[in-house]
Amino acid sequence: MAFYPVVVSPFLLPLRKFPKRLFFIPVLLFGIVFLVTSKAVVSSIQKYVRAANYISAAQIFLGDNFLLERPLSFADIKPRLLGHWGTAPGVNFIYANLNYLIKKHQAEMLFILGPGHGYAGLQSNLFMEGTLGKYFPFATQDLNGLGHVIKNFSWPYGFPSHTNPGTPGAILEGGELGYSLATAYGAVLDNPDLIAACVVGDGEAETGAIATAWHLSKFIDPSTNGAVLPILHLNGYKISGPTIFGRMSNADLLSLFKGSGYTPYVVEGEDEGVYEQMLETLEKCYQEIREIQKNAKTGKKLMGVPRWPMIILKTPKGWTGIKELGGLKVEGNYPSHQVVAAHAKEDVKELHAVENWLKSYNFGELFDPKKGFIKEIKDLVPDPSLAMGNSKYARGGKEVMKDLKLPPAEQFAEDAKIPGTMGSSSMRRAGLYLNEVFRLNKDVRNFRMLSPDETYSNKLDAIFETTSRASVMPSEPWDKDMGRDGRMMEMLSEHSLQGLMQGYVLTGRHAVFASYEAFVQIIASMADQYAKFISVMRNYPWHGQIPSLNYILTSSGWRQEHNGFSHQNPGFIDDMLHKRGCFTRIFFPPDGNSTLAVLKDSQ
Amino acid sequence: MAFYPVVVSPFLLPLRKFPKRLFFIPVLLFGIVFLVTSKAVVSSIQKYVRAANYISAAQIFLGDNFLLERPLSFADIKPRLLGHWGTAPGVNFIYANLNYLIKKHQAEMLFILGPGHGYAGLQSNLFMEGTLGKYFPFATQDLNGLGHVIKNFSWPYGFPSHTNPGTPGAILEGGELGYSLATAYGAVLDNPDLIAACVVGDGEAETGAIATAWHLSKFIDPSTNGAVLPILHLNGYKISGPTIFGRMSNADLLSLFKGSGYTPYVVEGEDEGVYEQMLETLEKCYQEIREIQKNAKTGKKLMGVPRWPMIILKTPKGWTGIKELGGLKVEGNYPSHQVVAAHAKEDVKELHAVENWLKSYNFGELFDPKKGFIKEIKDLVPDPSLAMGNSKYARGGKEVMKDLKLPPAEQFAEDAKIPGTMGSSSMRRAGLYLNEVFRLNKDVRNFRMLSPDETYSNKLDAIFETTSRASVMPSEPWDKDMGRDGRMMEMLSEHSLQGLMQGYVLTGRHAVFASYEAFVQIIASMADQYAKFISVMRNYPWHGQIPSLNYILTSSGWRQEHNGFSHQNPGFIDDMLHKRGCFTRIFFPPDGNSTLAVLKDSQ
């Protein structure tokens, strides 16, 4: 593995030991060694990406002849062409580079793919790293396995066209857009060794949910949580036109993300140079992440918000694909978004365009029908324990589930021997109970609460005896109940909190979301999508148990006469009632004691 | 009106006419004149704000003795204290300064208040400008009227505690947060003379809907649309803790909003200086807006995205209120958010704190029980035709309604004489029809379409024969169907588009929102809130008719087997079915011809 050098920055060399005039020698030597190894790494990554791009495109088009052993014919083309090509080459490029980073540092990484419609790309990587074969035994890394994957992509009873609950390593569906970043932040909470690489597409970047989730870094204490490495992947186009972020200048992009609290790096291009940039930038980001975490743990530079690195990656839409078709610019333009040559099954010109495109990858050089991928590619793949598709964090079950200790409901019950006794506030009781939950589970770090309307407003502030509100922002002497290690997440963004909760719970930990009843309707759509996700997840036996999402709806309609009609909406409960009883349970505890009983037994 | 000088920048003076050595004389003279008039203006605005602050606080606390003619007693305090003080002084400060700007330039402005819980503030201004009295005849500008407003704020059958559909000049409810900015952008579309001043609170700024709505300036062609002047009002605190934006450095804030495409100005402080800054900055913003519009209309500097000005206003939470209570910092801290001295009806200390606070405004100097407000204050109020509470844009009805011409459905019908004939796609038919709607109404500029998933994807692209997709971003030679004056709004943000539509329709124009059925659920909550808003609006006879919101749901569940389960969700229709028939109508046209009939008759 000569091409995985540990890159030591020259500035770390013991400079004082050398006479000044000899200084240039080690620097020069180092430069040459670095250049050679870096060239070798880039060459391997390029080969890996070429293979992944071939498989991505082949999945969309080919039903047979998937090694192109004979001239491509209409019969080889699938009868219904489905799948998104445009983002796939970028996804492959990112995945390959992350693989190199993981191997080099033996880093534990989770891959969160915002543009999950680019599943042809992700599945290629899962196949190449062997995790697809682990969970889908026909996907062996040989000729048969390759054929199985290509033929069964976007095929009835085969593999879906989008990232889905059956995708190894995935905790995000490739459907409704906007939730990648908050999910990634949720996954790294209380997982200090984990780095979640989160790809945000430039379509998704236009959603409100993403736009505000950039602020979530302001809640992450680097000494007790993992890190998110956001990669804003701008290929510039949606289905039929340009994206907002794709038309912003680099100066504006850098300004926007600096202002959002990050250290942004632009990686841009389409030739070898972009490979070199990405290699260097990812290494820099990794070092910055570890530096921030080290400083936080050793108490250095604790003040202020850490400026985590992020990458703005600009590569052409449909990079390496068909350049032009019927006079229309395809690569680097919107026609690359989905199926590129949609009439390849009837139109000879399009068929040839697909054939020439697929041949351009010289897949035969990279894959042997018997031995599988060439050594250079295999060497880039991390060990199964670190392969992103095989991440334990995405599988639920015993490996990651951290059981929650719950106190008995009686501990906080009120005397209600005389029928009709008016008890105290249900929420005050709930606050006492939840405070005890925080206390009992303090060392396990397996429980968080979230609220968009603030804990005090929801009368749950008894929890602040044990915990506080998470914040790494600058503090003032008069602040109360704020803490870098707080377990209560307060942000006026229902979307961000729901995303955080999904990321936290899907990786095996427990959470309660407290919201005014009226405004929780804001995330009805997210809750719908989540219910479908876990419904499908149950079909895959290798997915272990995960905890439930728990909502406490406060300030229900009848308590909102003072704030008015705008604060009344029972829509979320209606929405939940549409789901089957095996997915949702809804309780209406009429008093404090019943609330305690529900809290004890609903988890 | 000596204190309303037309401020001419010295750089506009004909310099060449003066010998160089005399140049300093006009500059010096101008400087002195400007200084004197500016001091006088600031002094008037300060008096106006003092009066508004007094009325704001009095509304929250006082049931009687509202001129403090005798020492305040428990009996004078309302039995249930309700209302948000914290943001009110900032709202009053902004409103007063906007009034000055409106008078000076005879500008047509609409006031969109994001933090609508600060209604005690807004209502004070509506009372002082006389529009409250116009719509609520008891609110006369004398002792009786003042007493009526103060006593009936947050009172059964009186005035609500939040901005609401009965608020003169309001097209935004003060409930669910996040929609102010998109609503403001919707209101100025096709209203080239209008400036919507949009106050975004720092709580609301955390929502996803606001976070992405900043990008909406990239859709505004200054030559045919009005302008939005966003005022991000940072007082730093929510109900019980600091806000994200309140803890960001000015450097980060400026960087964020520059990156978002604006020219941001920070106005910050609590003394006279902040009044001077605001006066100067608002004038600068106004000039920049008019300059951008003039350049666009004359064809100068058309390229690129105009960098509209915006203001980041930082004033203390509960500015001028109680400084400290029981050892707790109140002004400039979260306890100022809502009712400041919540026990003023039982606790002597709190009662005295309220009394001293109210007395600090010397309201007697500013208001005469018989003659009403002093001349300096009255002179600041714009004429009724320009008073923001009296804006015609917020009233619906004939003044702003622009009737939509609809072609007959038959014009695009298919031959279906033989029963069972399979027609063409419903959406293709709808596209032809909507194209004709654009054509018929081209000159009236009263119709827009919006879509988060793109028109091509929804098969409605026949409209591009007549219109295009709005964008003022840089273009590429291969772009198609993009135009600075496009009437189709495409952005991957359901929230932004729904907000735009609400702003557009509430100001009397027509719109159709086309969305995949599954993802329109993202704005179910907004649609719920809107339905409640128009339901209450109907109680106010001075509110005229407005057009309906129209949704076309495409790609319904059964057509989404290829994209998968994540693209299936009938939840929005369920949600609409909960509403009464007088608010919603739902059609399920089974074919192209029925779709045409529905489009013709559902408007």
Short mmCIF file of C-alpha atoms in Angstrom, two decimals, chain A residues 23 69 97-98 121 186 200 285 299 315 322 324 344 400 446 491 540-541 597:
data_model
loop_
_atom_site.label_atom_id
_atom_site.label_comp_id
_atom_site.label_asym_id
_atom_site.label_seq_id
_atom_site.Cartn_x
_atom_site.Cartn_y
_atom_site.Cartn_z
CA PHE A 23 16.91 23.29 5.17
CA GLU A 69 -18.47 -7.59 -25.37
CA ASN A 97 -12.03 10.34 -2.04
CA LEU A 98 -13.71 9.61 1.28
CA GLY A 121 -23.93 6.30 -8.09
CA GLY A 186 -28.24 14.24 14.78
CA VAL A 200 -25.98 18.48 -0.01
CA CYS A 285 -10.68 19.33 6.49
CA GLY A 299 -9.50 22.79 27.04
CA THR A 315 -18.16 19.66 -10.97
CA ILE A 322 -22.47 12.47 -23.24
CA GLU A 324 -23.83 16.84 -26.76
CA ALA A 344 -31.61 4.84 -26.79
CA VAL A 400 -25.63 0.98 18.76
CA ASN A 446 -28.24 8.30 25.21
CA MET A 491 -33.88 26.22 17.98
CA TYR A 540 -34.78 -5.93 5.98
CA PRO A 541 -33.94 -8.38 8.73
CA ALA A 597 -47.86 6.72 33.27
#
